[in-house]
Amino acid sequence: MPASTETEFLVETQFAAFPALALDCGVVLHDVQVAYETYGTLNASASNAILVLHAFSGDAHAAGVSKENGQPGWWSEMIGPGRAFDTDRYFVISSNVLGGCRGTTGPGSLDPATGRPYAMNFPVITISDMVRLQKLLIEHLGISRLLAVAGGSMGGMQALEWTVSYPEMVAAAIPIAATSRHSAQQIAFNEVGRQAVMSDPDWNEGNYYDGPPPRRGLAVARMVGHITYMSDASMRQKFGRRLRDKDAFGFDFSVDFEVESYLRYRGSQFVNRFDANSYLYITKAMDYFDLSAGRPSLASAFNCPDTRFLVLSFTSDWLYPTYQSLETVAALRSRNIDVAFCELTSQYGHDAFLLETKEQSEMIAGFLARVSSERDQAQPRRPEASEPVNLALSTRPDYAMIADLVEPGSRVLDLGCGEGELLAALRAQKQVDARGVEIDPAKVGRAIARGVSAYQSDIDHGLADYPDQTFDFVILSQTLQETRYPLAVLREMLRVGKRAIIAFPNFGHWTTRVSHLLSGRAPRTRLFPHEWHESPNLHFLTIKDFIGLCRKENWIIERQAFFRGKREVRSGANLLAEVAVFSIRAGR
Amino acid sequence: MPASTETEFLVETQFAAFPALALDCGVVLHDVQVAYETYGTLNASASNAILVLHAFSGDAHAAGVSKENGQPGWWSEMIGPGRAFDTDRYFVISSNVLGGCRGTTGPGSLDPATGRPYAMNFPVITISDMVRLQKLLIEHLGISRLLAVAGGSMGGMQALEWTVSYPEMVAAAIPIAATSRHSAQQIAFNEVGRQAVMSDPDWNEGNYYDGPPPRRGLAVARMVGHITYMSDASMRQKFGRRLRDKDAFGFDFSVDFEVESYLRYRGSQFVNRFDANSYLYITKAMDYFDLSAGRPSLASAFNCPDTRFLVLSFTSDWLYPTYQSLETVAALRSRNIDVAFCELTSQYGHDAFLLETKEQSEMIAGFLARVSSERDQAQPRRPEASEPVNLALSTRPDYAMIADLVEPGSRVLDLGCGEGELLAALRAQKQVDARGVEIDPAKVGRAIARGVSAYQSDIDHGLADYPDQTFDFVILSQTLQETRYPLAVLREMLRVGKRAIIAFPNFGHWTTRVSHLLSGRAPRTRLFPHEWHESPNLHFLTIKDFIGLCRKENWIIERQAFFRGKREVRSGANLLAEVAVFSIRAGR
């Protein structure tokens, strides 16, 4: 999804005001103003609106070029004509958060009761309060249901809060590099930042609006923040141990290293665009964030069966690590909510959600296309990028057989789904509810871009979150021999699915056996073409092995079919078949 | 190695003074004092001395109970009678570093030239300066060569500096959770701490010795430090999102969470025992640390062919991550220096070097026993804990054959060395120079505890650092079939070794083949006892496969032997042998 080469569109921040906002702390805030921008056009049915949500220090200016100062938005590469959030199709809204300092009411705003800045009299707010204000804005814009809410970091936390607070108002959510609850380490880093601000005598208990702001404290806080936004690897790459404007150590406490110079600069610059009290309030809101609080579990927070999720994280993000995204994903899957997940490979750390726009764009575009087509209640849209595979013509003989076994409109999980070809075809031809599991992040990305709900995991561990009997069919095609613990995988398939469809190459094929007997070598045939030392297969099994296992495990074989090339083998399968396909279910 | 239950021994900090110390920055420091403690007794030949080196905020009080205040030392569990650093056998020395504030000359000391504290007139020091002062102390104590230098974090950096600055003076080094050069991220965290201190108006350009110290700035610096010393997981475990003395959020900026309380307390306490200017100078010394600086490579820094290394790191340490220890290990291996390495599994983050004493103790005790026995130039000491395996009686028929192939006094590398049984036996019976590679950290730990130089890595990647033809024999016993890329492994074996000895189970054995043919199942025999779905084997090969590969790769088979049970098979081996042993070398 290349960024448009046209001249960037000009945008202007707008403002809306609301008489009152009830907060979680019990206080009612009066005369609340919201700064926001919109991109694209709201359609007649007001069904194409997407709310994008900024991170900690962001603002309403997410896209285009500011009329005021010519600056691009913080997600300009993602929002615009032909981009991930395609303004030719969607109406995109971005607003500054409650408690902020960029146009929306915050501690630096005038308290209507006193005519002076709130300062520390501003009530302590929550992520849920921020979202409550956003809801007022959305309704003010004439929108009753959002096509999607999307954001990274604190923006992702708001997106999740939307699905919990107003599940009926969001068709889809895209939380990126986010969490459902702040961890002790995240609280700790925020607390350090707050202490740095509050330790600065210029902070003056928050009453600095008539004098110098706490520049030094806020700068130190921001320096800590910048370290956590990058990764060890990206800092090594960007700065290494390079010195700043010198050839040798200064043996003093001025700047020696590039990284020191960068941090000092970023710290000092931040003071010019951010209010120290907003720093305190917004970090506190993040620390309070815990969707599981007051509930029996995180899963119980998500009462949004029809909302589609795309959850993204990044390998090198140690501030909002992947395990936190997986907590959210696991909770959603345990409620059987449709969630695609991919951990993108990136060196950029937490900043990746702002920097890795290409892969994110492809996935988000595909995901939004699926969601909007589903919402239009039309036939599931055929993905634009690639036509679904014609299964009858596929080079994979097992695909046609599998398609034959799957009932129309059923719920299907494909293990090792690759780029989602089979699932896309089943969706198009049999209108199934299609989910996939795939370990390769690049393939997961392409599957999601194709509109398939794929989940990045290895098959040995990928099913644990699903409740029993979630699917009608669980498919494992040509992958069993590559799993590390095939028996455990088969058992899991029959736990989460009513039926399991398994296709595998038959190690009992006569060429394999005769080759082994006569050659005295590890068999090497058309079916098992690899030299013994380069095979990806971890296990070898024959048709007879599989049937024996079914008997032992009390699994009932409902259908079986065996193939040599594309021809079905009717008898002597263990000797003659190259590929076997079984449909099994658990016995009583 | 359980801690002694006897009453802890009392210790007193002692002091030594030196007239002058030339520093890396060019300045000569006069009237330098060192605070130090010793534990145990120096032997007549002064050959049992071990220098332990403290981390950033540590001091000379490493062990025993302080006569002054009754406090235990920072490594009390590791140093004492019967402990890792066994004071019944070794003479252990610990000193406060140059630039410190615990008895050794630092910025808070009186400048003899002015009679006032140095403050920021103290010269900027380096890790190498610290070590130079330690060398004066060691010589003052009548020691010309240390049995070992050991320490964690900055202590490990000093240990490494010792081997580079004074290679002839150290028989062994134990750098734990350390690095050979500070990374951009490490510099960044230190710089934040320094900026926090220097931003506090009470710092007053360092001139606070007559007034209040920069309490708030130093506390913020220490808070950042504490986060980096722990891990995300250990903070989650220790604090989670638990509130401090309240049932609900306070909706204010006092303490809500336990973790906030902990950090504030630790920050405020630190001010009572640490000098803010020492904070600046010591962090700067760490940031300047780079053993590769001014050299063509890190490897070229290590001119200590006879020094033995034990390098330890911890899985959850993200401040001094394992990759940094591996950089050091790779440099040492590329110089063919004897280095054992283990990444210990721990949740404690960087603090693990102070907390995970049990496993560290076992390894350090075994390592020191080996080093001191080698130093005594006696017959290599038999390990105390476990007698070497009698190879003739071993349950592994291939062991005796391998032992027969290995020449006395040769250099041997054992891939997949397990707990080091074979290597320990070869060392005892054939006086070989024994190194091992093993992936399981628990086994690596036991091998090191047994005095074997084991290196934790998988075999598929474990040989890359070694120069060509480093070893006389590289052994791969019963592991080839479990490697992912066996051909690459075999090629690497013949690159780093003059000869490779390979033992493997023969998939060509007649029972295997007949079983496959007749049963139509994946073969399951005495030799391959696993069901197809639970085998650890990733590849299957026959004797004929292996001979074919040797021919193709132009490897010369010098010796071969085949076994059924413990009996050698003289003919029809591919059909009749269960285990094959080959000794091969590369062809011209």
PDB file of N, CA and C in Angstrom, chain A residues 341 484 552:
ATOM      1  N   PHE A 341      -4.402 -12.049  14.672  1.00  0.00           N
ATOM      2  CA  PHE A 341      -3.258 -11.570  15.444  1.00  0.00           C
ATOM      3  C   PHE A 341      -1.971 -11.808  14.675  1.00  0.00           C
ATOM      4  N   ARG A 484       5.699 -31.049  16.475  1.00  0.00           N
ATOM      5  CA  ARG A 484       6.621 -31.689  17.412  1.00  0.00           C
ATOM      6  C   ARG A 484       5.891 -32.747  18.246  1.00  0.00           C
ATOM      7  N   LYS A 552      -6.818 -46.713  19.153  1.00  0.00           N
ATOM      8  CA  LYS A 552      -6.321 -46.608  20.523  1.00  0.00           C
ATOM      9  C   LYS A 552      -6.961 -45.432  21.262  1.00  0.00           C
TER      10      LYS A 552
END
